[in-house]
Amino acid sequence: MRSFSYARAESLDKAVGEIAANRAADPATATVKVIAGGTNLLDLMKADVMRPTRLVDITHLALRTIEDLPDGGLRLGSLATNADTAWDERVVSRYPALHKAILAGASAQLRNMATNGGNMLQRTRCYYFYDTGTPCNKREPGAGCGALIGVNRIHAILGASEHCIATHPSDMAVALAALDATVQVTGPKGERSIPFVDFHRLPGDTPHIESNLVADEIITAIDLPPNRFAAHSTYLKARDRASYAFALVSAAVALDIEDGQIREARLALGGVAHKPWRDKGAEAALAGKPADKNSFRALADAVLQDAKGYEHNRFKIDLARSVIVRAMEEAAGLEPS
């Protein structure tokens, strides 16, 4: 284990100040990381993938509440656990796709420890990212990508680049993308809001930069807007085994249906890209169409028209098509085809 220092922050201002001070004191080498549940960070430190020089513990901050917003939405505190969020009665009744997505992720023990903010920042499960003896542009910029010509069964089919084909592992984030959530953050320059669609990044030529969160900012909450989707939404996850496995392909669906016609459709995919994947053009094309299998198959074809498989993961394209149609049917209340 590499040595590192530790500080416990008793207020948000002190946490932000602690991060800024350490980065200012040694900008060339200081790597300050925030820790809360630690369910991903500690694993990565043990594997020598992440090497922070200082940890700032924020578990004592008052960011654990889940509260109603004046517009009818819901604010999820960044330190609320995944378990508390999944079983909050307002999440269950008003955002059932999010409820299902969280319960589809990890184990009960991990959900009891993992926080909402940490879930947004968990890192890829790419084999080459975890294996420090192989090249990985995400772990070491400029090193290369072992997955491109290696074992790439779990990797991306959409939005990848010649520098990285890793996928984002979160189930919760896929549902939040479909629900048009907003991430609230605080840093030395004050508070700001990041639309969820802009929070995570595609790899491009900088796959080591995974989100638009600035290094000295802390996630304080995730806001869910009010919606009309509760009666017709779901989360469907295809994986190698029934529990405790990351998605090969997943889909969060939210539909607004009136008299059998789709007024609005939302679809986010997991396990297929560097971030939760949405195609708003394909979603918009579904408006006014009947809520039937033909409409859903056309949507799947549109979303996957630019999908690209690699040696071991080409099966994901057909799998994604099936998951999209099945999730849409489930959300619409149709019998699966």
mmCIF file of C-alpha atoms in Angstrom:
data_model
loop_
_atom_site.group_PDB
_atom_site.id
_atom_site.type_symbol
_atom_site.label_atom_id
_atom_site.label_comp_id
_atom_site.label_asym_id
_atom_site.label_seq_id
_atom_site.Cartn_x
_atom_site.Cartn_y
_atom_site.Cartn_z
ATOM 1 C CA MET A 1 0.000 0.000 0.000
ATOM 2 C CA ARG A 2 1.267 3.465 -0.856
ATOM 3 C CA SER A 3 1.281 6.082 1.889
ATOM 4 C CA PHE A 4 -1.294 8.877 1.941
ATOM 5 C CA SER A 5 -2.593 11.456 4.381
ATOM 6 C CA TYR A 6 -6.144 11.760 5.650
ATOM 7 C CA ALA A 7 -8.412 14.595 6.810
ATOM 8 C CA ARG A 8 -12.007 14.535 8.033
ATOM 9 C CA ALA A 9 -14.057 17.556 6.947
ATOM 10 C CA GLU A 10 -16.758 18.787 9.335
ATOM 11 C CA SER A 11 -18.357 21.248 6.904
ATOM 12 C CA LEU A 12 -18.728 21.651 3.150
ATOM 13 C CA ASP A 13 -16.673 24.849 3.174
ATOM 14 C CA LYS A 14 -13.847 23.098 5.022
ATOM 15 C CA ALA A 15 -13.952 20.164 2.605
ATOM 16 C CA VAL A 16 -13.699 22.463 -0.420
ATOM 17 C CA GLY A 17 -10.954 24.457 1.297
ATOM 18 C CA GLU A 18 -9.024 21.318 2.180
ATOM 19 C CA ILE A 19 -9.016 20.167 -1.439
ATOM 20 C CA ALA A 20 -8.039 23.592 -2.779
ATOM 21 C CA ALA A 21 -5.267 24.052 -0.226
ATOM 22 C CA ASN A 22 -3.647 20.725 -0.995
ATOM 23 C CA ARG A 23 -3.833 21.251 -4.729
ATOM 24 C CA ALA A 24 -2.332 24.720 -4.349
ATOM 25 C CA ALA A 25 0.468 23.524 -2.072
ATOM 26 C CA ASP A 26 1.746 20.921 -4.516
ATOM 27 C CA PRO A 27 0.015 21.317 -7.887
ATOM 28 C CA ALA A 28 2.483 19.091 -9.719
ATOM 29 C CA THR A 29 2.058 15.916 -7.705
ATOM 30 C CA ALA A 30 -0.799 16.300 -5.208
ATOM 31 C CA THR A 31 -3.732 14.025 -5.930
ATOM 32 C CA VAL A 32 -6.504 14.816 -3.498
ATOM 33 C CA LYS A 33 -9.540 12.560 -3.531
ATOM 34 C CA VAL A 34 -12.837 12.847 -1.710
ATOM 35 C CA ILE A 35 -13.957 9.698 0.080
ATOM 36 C CA ALA A 36 -17.411 8.808 1.413
ATOM 37 C CA GLY A 37 -18.658 5.209 1.013
ATOM 38 C CA GLY A 38 -15.336 4.262 -0.578
ATOM 39 C CA THR A 39 -16.752 1.125 -2.242
ATOM 40 C CA ASN A 40 -14.929 1.775 -5.521
ATOM 41 C CA LEU A 41 -12.042 4.039 -4.488
ATOM 42 C CA LEU A 42 -10.634 1.641 -1.886
ATOM 43 C CA ASP A 43 -10.688 -1.244 -4.370
ATOM 44 C CA LEU A 44 -8.799 0.867 -6.886
ATOM 45 C CA MET A 45 -6.239 1.922 -4.268
ATOM 46 C CA LYS A 46 -5.655 -1.713 -3.306
ATOM 47 C CA ALA A 47 -5.142 -2.567 -6.976
ATOM 48 C CA ASP A 48 -2.677 0.361 -7.291
ATOM 49 C CA VAL A 49 -4.818 1.876 -10.045
ATOM 50 C CA MET A 50 -5.559 5.064 -8.102
ATOM 51 C CA ARG A 51 -2.831 6.584 -5.965
ATOM 52 C CA PRO A 52 -4.184 9.559 -3.983
ATOM 53 C CA THR A 53 -1.731 11.464 -1.855
ATOM 54 C CA ARG A 54 -4.492 12.741 0.435
ATOM 55 C CA LEU A 55 -8.055 11.657 1.221
ATOM 56 C CA VAL A 56 -10.691 14.137 2.382
ATOM 57 C CA ASP A 57 -13.420 12.290 4.251
ATOM 58 C CA ILE A 58 -16.834 13.957 3.791
ATOM 59 C CA THR A 59 -19.005 11.373 5.530
ATOM 60 C CA HIS A 60 -19.849 13.815 8.350
ATOM 61 C CA LEU A 61 -21.350 16.471 6.054
ATOM 62 C CA ALA A 62 -25.111 17.119 6.141
ATOM 63 C CA LEU A 63 -25.761 15.800 2.634
ATOM 64 C CA ARG A 64 -27.786 12.671 3.435
ATOM 65 C CA THR A 65 -31.342 13.942 3.132
ATOM 66 C CA ILE A 66 -33.870 13.177 0.407
ATOM 67 C CA GLU A 67 -36.316 16.048 0.148
ATOM 68 C CA ASP A 68 -39.147 17.341 -2.006
ATOM 69 C CA LEU A 69 -38.463 20.323 -4.264
ATOM 70 C CA PRO A 70 -40.938 23.217 -4.667
ATOM 71 C CA ASP A 71 -41.590 22.311 -8.327
ATOM 72 C CA GLY A 72 -42.695 18.775 -7.412
ATOM 73 C CA GLY A 73 -39.316 17.187 -8.040
ATOM 74 C CA LEU A 74 -37.043 15.415 -5.590
ATOM 75 C CA ARG A 75 -33.530 16.215 -4.327
ATOM 76 C CA LEU A 76 -31.282 13.262 -3.528
ATOM 77 C CA GLY A 77 -28.481 14.139 -1.130
ATOM 78 C CA SER A 78 -25.095 13.079 -2.443
ATOM 79 C CA LEU A 79 -24.318 11.193 0.786
ATOM 80 C CA ALA A 80 -27.659 9.363 0.940
ATOM 81 C CA THR A 81 -26.904 5.698 0.435
ATOM 82 C CA ASN A 82 -28.044 3.846 -2.641
ATOM 83 C CA ALA A 83 -30.188 1.623 -0.408
ATOM 84 C CA ASP A 84 -31.943 4.532 1.324
ATOM 85 C CA THR A 85 -32.558 6.143 -2.074
ATOM 86 C CA ALA A 86 -33.925 3.017 -3.715
ATOM 87 C CA TRP A 87 -36.403 2.393 -0.882
ATOM 88 C CA ASP A 88 -37.525 5.986 -0.308
ATOM 89 C CA GLU A 89 -41.284 5.835 -0.871
ATOM 90 C CA ARG A 90 -41.187 8.910 -3.124
ATOM 91 C CA VAL A 91 -38.591 7.282 -5.383
ATOM 92 C CA VAL A 92 -40.583 4.045 -5.475
ATOM 93 C CA SER A 93 -43.855 5.777 -6.414
ATOM 94 C CA ARG A 94 -42.665 8.706 -8.563
ATOM 95 C CA TYR A 95 -39.440 7.375 -10.122
ATOM 96 C CA PRO A 96 -39.853 3.579 -10.362
ATOM 97 C CA ALA A 97 -37.183 3.231 -13.080
ATOM 98 C CA LEU A 98 -34.632 4.668 -10.649
ATOM 99 C CA HIS A 99 -35.838 2.341 -7.884
ATOM 100 C CA LYS A 100 -35.381 -0.677 -10.169
ATOM 101 C CA ALA A 101 -32.029 0.495 -11.522
ATOM 102 C CA ILE A 102 -30.458 0.919 -8.088
ATOM 103 C CA LEU A 103 -31.691 -2.500 -6.948
ATOM 104 C CA ALA A 104 -30.235 -4.044 -10.121
ATOM 105 C CA GLY A 105 -26.779 -2.817 -9.140
ATOM 106 C CA ALA A 106 -24.216 -4.351 -6.781
ATOM 107 C CA SER A 107 -25.147 -6.331 -3.662
ATOM 108 C CA ALA A 108 -27.324 -5.307 -0.717
ATOM 109 C CA GLN A 109 -24.178 -4.825 1.372
ATOM 110 C CA LEU A 110 -22.639 -2.476 -1.180
ATOM 111 C CA ARG A 111 -25.885 -0.528 -1.623
ATOM 112 C CA ASN A 112 -25.956 0.035 2.149
ATOM 113 C CA MET A 113 -22.507 1.637 1.989
ATOM 114 C CA ALA A 114 -22.321 3.284 -1.443
ATOM 115 C CA THR A 115 -23.468 6.900 -1.778
ATOM 116 C CA ASN A 116 -25.330 8.621 -4.596
ATOM 117 C CA GLY A 117 -22.437 10.974 -5.323
ATOM 118 C CA GLY A 118 -19.945 8.137 -5.387
ATOM 119 C CA ASN A 119 -22.164 6.155 -7.725
ATOM 120 C CA MET A 120 -21.882 8.940 -10.304
ATOM 121 C CA LEU A 121 -18.078 8.821 -10.114
ATOM 122 C CA GLN A 122 -17.444 5.074 -10.073
ATOM 123 C CA ARG A 123 -14.940 4.022 -12.692
ATOM 124 C CA THR A 124 -15.036 1.529 -15.520
ATOM 125 C CA ARG A 125 -14.688 -2.212 -14.958
ATOM 126 C CA CYS A 126 -12.536 -2.615 -18.085
ATOM 127 C CA TYR A 127 -10.063 -5.456 -17.450
ATOM 128 C CA TYR A 128 -7.171 -3.428 -18.848
ATOM 129 C CA PHE A 129 -7.912 -0.458 -16.591
ATOM 130 C CA TYR A 130 -7.563 -2.682 -13.520
ATOM 131 C CA ASP A 131 -4.477 -4.569 -14.776
ATOM 132 C CA THR A 132 -1.521 -2.248 -14.209
ATOM 133 C CA GLY A 133 0.678 -4.516 -16.334
ATOM 134 C CA THR A 134 -1.242 -3.677 -19.523
ATOM 135 C CA PRO A 135 -1.599 -0.427 -21.504
ATOM 136 C CA CYS A 136 -4.599 1.780 -20.709
ATOM 137 C CA ASN A 137 -5.078 5.381 -21.807
ATOM 138 C CA LYS A 138 -7.616 5.915 -19.039
ATOM 139 C CA ARG A 139 -5.192 4.865 -16.288
ATOM 140 C CA GLU A 140 -2.067 6.268 -17.949
ATOM 141 C CA PRO A 141 -2.709 8.784 -20.767
ATOM 142 C CA GLY A 142 -0.695 7.970 -23.881
ATOM 143 C CA ALA A 143 -0.062 4.343 -22.919
ATOM 144 C CA GLY A 144 -2.415 2.828 -25.496
ATOM 145 C CA CYS A 145 -5.568 0.712 -25.230
ATOM 146 C CA GLY A 146 -5.216 -3.012 -24.648
ATOM 147 C CA ALA A 147 -8.915 -3.624 -25.151
ATOM 148 C CA LEU A 148 -8.946 -2.551 -28.812
ATOM 149 C CA ILE A 149 -7.190 -5.728 -29.929
ATOM 150 C CA GLY A 150 -7.605 -7.710 -26.727
ATOM 151 C CA VAL A 151 -10.528 -9.259 -24.899
ATOM 152 C CA ASN A 152 -13.323 -6.754 -25.444
ATOM 153 C CA ARG A 153 -16.495 -8.681 -24.700
ATOM 154 C CA ILE A 154 -17.844 -6.140 -22.187
ATOM 155 C CA HIS A 155 -16.807 -3.024 -24.071
ATOM 156 C CA ALA A 156 -18.532 -0.177 -25.893
ATOM 157 C CA ILE A 157 -20.473 -0.334 -29.138
ATOM 158 C CA LEU A 158 -21.452 3.362 -29.223
ATOM 159 C CA GLY A 159 -19.461 6.587 -28.800
ATOM 160 C CA ALA A 160 -16.051 4.898 -28.430
ATOM 161 C CA SER A 161 -12.785 6.258 -29.812
ATOM 162 C CA GLU A 162 -9.450 4.893 -30.999
ATOM 163 C CA HIS A 163 -8.141 5.735 -27.525
ATOM 164 C CA CYS A 164 -10.710 3.967 -25.340
ATOM 165 C CA ILE A 165 -13.642 1.565 -25.657
ATOM 166 C CA ALA A 166 -14.455 1.246 -21.954
ATOM 167 C CA THR A 167 -18.025 1.478 -20.650
ATOM 168 C CA HIS A 168 -19.525 3.274 -17.672
ATOM 169 C CA PRO A 169 -20.607 0.721 -15.042
ATOM 170 C CA SER A 170 -23.403 2.475 -13.127
ATOM 171 C CA ASP A 171 -27.018 1.284 -13.272
ATOM 172 C CA MET A 172 -28.274 4.248 -11.264
ATOM 173 C CA ALA A 173 -26.740 6.729 -13.701
ATOM 174 C CA VAL A 174 -28.632 5.185 -16.618
ATOM 175 C CA ALA A 175 -31.984 5.857 -14.929
ATOM 176 C CA LEU A 176 -30.905 9.375 -13.928
ATOM 177 C CA ALA A 177 -30.002 10.080 -17.562
ATOM 178 C CA ALA A 178 -33.458 9.007 -18.740
ATOM 179 C CA LEU A 179 -35.086 11.139 -16.047
ATOM 180 C CA ASP A 180 -33.153 14.298 -17.054
ATOM 181 C CA ALA A 181 -31.645 14.716 -13.605
ATOM 182 C CA THR A 182 -29.354 17.601 -12.659
ATOM 183 C CA VAL A 183 -26.160 17.279 -10.618
ATOM 184 C CA GLN A 184 -25.560 20.006 -8.016
ATOM 185 C CA VAL A 185 -21.915 20.724 -7.174
ATOM 186 C CA THR A 186 -19.942 23.124 -4.986
ATOM 187 C CA GLY A 187 -16.359 24.297 -5.394
ATOM 188 C CA PRO A 188 -14.096 27.278 -4.663
ATOM 189 C CA LYS A 189 -16.033 29.361 -7.214
ATOM 190 C CA GLY A 190 -19.386 28.579 -5.607
ATOM 191 C CA GLU A 191 -22.331 26.398 -6.577
ATOM 192 C CA ARG A 192 -23.329 25.289 -10.062
ATOM 193 C CA SER A 193 -25.712 22.844 -11.730
ATOM 194 C CA ILE A 194 -24.700 20.314 -14.391
ATOM 195 C CA PRO A 195 -27.442 18.728 -16.559
ATOM 196 C CA PHE A 196 -27.008 14.986 -16.287
ATOM 197 C CA VAL A 197 -26.605 14.605 -20.042
ATOM 198 C CA ASP A 198 -23.465 16.770 -19.767
ATOM 199 C CA PHE A 199 -22.049 15.277 -16.566
ATOM 200 C CA HIS A 200 -20.230 12.256 -18.020
ATOM 201 C CA ARG A 201 -18.012 12.521 -21.113
ATOM 202 C CA LEU A 202 -17.283 10.377 -24.148
ATOM 203 C CA PRO A 203 -13.622 9.259 -24.354
ATOM 204 C CA GLY A 204 -12.371 11.153 -27.426
ATOM 205 C CA ASP A 205 -8.610 11.600 -27.017
ATOM 206 C CA THR A 206 -8.857 12.235 -23.249
ATOM 207 C CA PRO A 207 -10.475 9.100 -21.807
ATOM 208 C CA HIS A 208 -8.877 9.749 -18.405
ATOM 209 C CA ILE A 209 -11.229 12.753 -18.002
ATOM 210 C CA GLU A 210 -14.522 11.001 -17.329
ATOM 211 C CA SER A 211 -16.817 13.799 -16.185
ATOM 212 C CA ASN A 212 -17.199 17.559 -16.326
ATOM 213 C CA LEU A 213 -16.844 17.806 -12.549
ATOM 214 C CA VAL A 214 -13.839 20.018 -11.856
ATOM 215 C CA ALA A 215 -11.175 18.407 -9.662
ATOM 216 C CA ASP A 216 -11.830 20.722 -6.700
ATOM 217 C CA GLU A 217 -15.636 20.428 -6.794
ATOM 218 C CA ILE A 218 -17.826 18.184 -4.626
ATOM 219 C CA ILE A 219 -21.200 16.740 -5.638
ATOM 220 C CA THR A 220 -23.808 17.899 -3.117
ATOM 221 C CA ALA A 221 -27.091 16.592 -4.576
ATOM 222 C CA ILE A 222 -28.878 15.142 -7.576
ATOM 223 C CA ASP A 223 -32.182 16.777 -8.536
ATOM 224 C CA LEU A 224 -35.003 14.877 -10.210
ATOM 225 C CA PRO A 225 -37.564 17.001 -12.084
ATOM 226 C CA PRO A 226 -41.301 16.246 -11.838
ATOM 227 C CA ASN A 227 -42.571 14.006 -14.632
ATOM 228 C CA ARG A 228 -45.537 12.133 -16.050
ATOM 229 C CA PHE A 229 -43.721 8.821 -16.486
ATOM 230 C CA ALA A 230 -44.398 6.909 -13.270
ATOM 231 C CA ALA A 231 -47.090 4.668 -14.790
ATOM 232 C CA HIS A 232 -44.965 3.705 -17.778
ATOM 233 C CA SER A 233 -41.319 3.372 -16.825
ATOM 234 C CA THR A 234 -38.899 0.572 -16.108
ATOM 235 C CA TYR A 235 -35.273 -0.540 -15.997
ATOM 236 C CA LEU A 236 -34.151 -3.741 -17.713
ATOM 237 C CA LYS A 237 -30.659 -5.188 -17.348
ATOM 238 C CA ALA A 238 -29.077 -8.016 -19.367
ATOM 239 C CA ARG A 239 -26.053 -9.564 -17.630
ATOM 240 C CA ASP A 240 -24.077 -12.771 -17.404
ATOM 241 C CA ARG A 241 -25.671 -13.930 -14.138
ATOM 242 C CA ALA A 242 -28.783 -13.037 -12.194
ATOM 243 C CA SER A 243 -27.145 -10.953 -9.470
ATOM 244 C CA TYR A 244 -24.056 -8.924 -8.668
ATOM 245 C CA ALA A 245 -22.932 -8.529 -12.280
ATOM 246 C CA PHE A 246 -22.427 -5.417 -14.361
ATOM 247 C CA ALA A 247 -24.674 -4.829 -17.349
ATOM 248 C CA LEU A 248 -23.824 -6.158 -20.777
ATOM 249 C CA VAL A 249 -26.675 -3.941 -21.917
ATOM 250 C CA SER A 250 -29.302 -2.151 -19.862
ATOM 251 C CA ALA A 251 -32.161 0.212 -20.661
ATOM 252 C CA ALA A 252 -34.043 2.793 -18.624
ATOM 253 C CA VAL A 253 -37.349 3.691 -20.254
ATOM 254 C CA ALA A 254 -39.889 6.384 -19.419
ATOM 255 C CA LEU A 255 -43.012 6.854 -21.545
ATOM 256 C CA ASP A 256 -45.884 9.316 -21.494
ATOM 257 C CA ILE A 257 -48.780 7.540 -23.213
ATOM 258 C CA GLU A 258 -52.297 8.810 -23.872
ATOM 259 C CA ASP A 259 -54.972 6.731 -25.629
ATOM 260 C CA GLY A 260 -52.322 4.351 -26.936
ATOM 261 C CA GLN A 261 -50.249 7.141 -28.501
ATOM 262 C CA ILE A 262 -46.804 8.147 -27.285
ATOM 263 C CA ARG A 263 -46.649 11.788 -26.228
ATOM 264 C CA GLU A 264 -43.040 11.652 -25.007
ATOM 265 C CA ALA A 265 -40.408 8.928 -24.812
ATOM 266 C CA ARG A 266 -37.136 8.661 -22.952
ATOM 267 C CA LEU A 267 -34.555 5.900 -23.403
ATOM 268 C CA ALA A 268 -31.105 5.630 -21.847
ATOM 269 C CA LEU A 269 -28.779 2.686 -22.396
ATOM 270 C CA GLY A 270 -26.116 1.311 -20.063
ATOM 271 C CA GLY A 271 -23.186 -1.016 -20.762
ATOM 272 C CA VAL A 272 -22.791 0.231 -24.340
ATOM 273 C CA ALA A 273 -20.782 3.463 -24.067
ATOM 274 C CA HIS A 274 -18.419 5.561 -21.978
ATOM 275 C CA LYS A 275 -21.487 7.265 -20.474
ATOM 276 C CA PRO A 276 -25.228 6.545 -20.207
ATOM 277 C CA TRP A 277 -26.306 6.710 -23.844
ATOM 278 C CA ARG A 278 -29.232 8.757 -25.084
ATOM 279 C CA ASP A 279 -30.343 9.592 -28.630
ATOM 280 C CA LYS A 280 -32.793 12.462 -28.271
ATOM 281 C CA GLY A 281 -33.459 12.575 -31.998
ATOM 282 C CA ALA A 282 -34.642 8.978 -31.992
ATOM 283 C CA GLU A 283 -36.722 9.642 -28.883
ATOM 284 C CA ALA A 284 -38.389 12.665 -30.488
ATOM 285 C CA ALA A 285 -39.262 10.633 -33.584
ATOM 286 C CA LEU A 286 -41.388 8.363 -31.406
ATOM 287 C CA ALA A 287 -43.763 11.197 -30.406
ATOM 288 C CA GLY A 288 -47.224 10.683 -31.900
ATOM 289 C CA LYS A 289 -46.528 7.054 -32.800
ATOM 290 C CA PRO A 290 -48.606 4.185 -31.427
ATOM 291 C CA ALA A 291 -47.142 2.483 -28.374
ATOM 292 C CA ASP A 292 -46.592 -0.835 -30.141
ATOM 293 C CA LYS A 293 -43.834 -3.224 -31.130
ATOM 294 C CA ASN A 294 -43.299 -1.724 -34.570
ATOM 295 C CA SER A 295 -42.637 1.703 -33.085
ATOM 296 C CA PHE A 296 -40.227 0.265 -30.548
ATOM 297 C CA ARG A 297 -38.338 -1.759 -33.157
ATOM 298 C CA ALA A 298 -37.957 1.367 -35.293
ATOM 299 C CA LEU A 299 -36.593 3.215 -32.262
ATOM 300 C CA ALA A 300 -34.052 0.450 -31.599
ATOM 301 C CA ASP A 301 -32.889 0.506 -35.219
ATOM 302 C CA ALA A 302 -32.451 4.277 -35.093
ATOM 303 C CA VAL A 303 -30.529 4.267 -31.808
ATOM 304 C CA LEU A 304 -28.186 1.500 -32.986
ATOM 305 C CA GLN A 305 -27.611 2.590 -36.580
ATOM 306 C CA ASP A 306 -24.066 3.762 -35.792
ATOM 307 C CA ALA A 307 -23.203 0.965 -33.364
ATOM 308 C CA LYS A 308 -19.817 -0.669 -33.931
ATOM 309 C CA GLY A 309 -18.765 -4.001 -32.490
ATOM 310 C CA TYR A 310 -15.273 -5.365 -31.895
ATOM 311 C CA GLU A 311 -13.986 -8.928 -32.082
ATOM 312 C CA HIS A 312 -15.707 -10.217 -28.952
ATOM 313 C CA ASN A 313 -18.654 -7.884 -28.395
ATOM 314 C CA ARG A 314 -20.518 -7.736 -31.712
ATOM 315 C CA PHE A 315 -23.291 -9.745 -30.056
ATOM 316 C CA LYS A 316 -24.090 -6.637 -28.000
ATOM 317 C CA ILE A 317 -25.664 -4.899 -30.983
ATOM 318 C CA ASP A 318 -28.388 -7.528 -31.351
ATOM 319 C CA LEU A 319 -28.644 -7.805 -27.564
ATOM 320 C CA ALA A 320 -29.152 -4.048 -27.263
ATOM 321 C CA ARG A 321 -31.886 -4.169 -29.904
ATOM 322 C CA SER A 322 -33.706 -6.874 -27.935
ATOM 323 C CA VAL A 323 -33.286 -5.084 -24.597
ATOM 324 C CA ILE A 324 -34.643 -1.810 -26.000
ATOM 325 C CA VAL A 325 -37.749 -3.424 -27.477
ATOM 326 C CA ARG A 326 -38.375 -5.572 -24.394
ATOM 327 C CA ALA A 327 -37.970 -2.621 -21.997
ATOM 328 C CA MET A 328 -40.269 -0.458 -24.124
ATOM 329 C CA GLU A 329 -42.900 -3.193 -24.189
ATOM 330 C CA GLU A 330 -42.646 -3.628 -20.426
ATOM 331 C CA ALA A 331 -43.007 0.101 -19.788
ATOM 332 C CA ALA A 332 -45.991 0.316 -22.143
ATOM 333 C CA GLY A 333 -47.683 -2.653 -20.494
ATOM 334 C CA LEU A 334 -47.487 -4.896 -23.574
ATOM 335 C CA GLU A 335 -46.838 -8.615 -23.616
ATOM 336 C CA PRO A 336 -43.161 -9.243 -24.514
ATOM 337 C CA SER A 337 -42.579 -10.290 -28.128
#
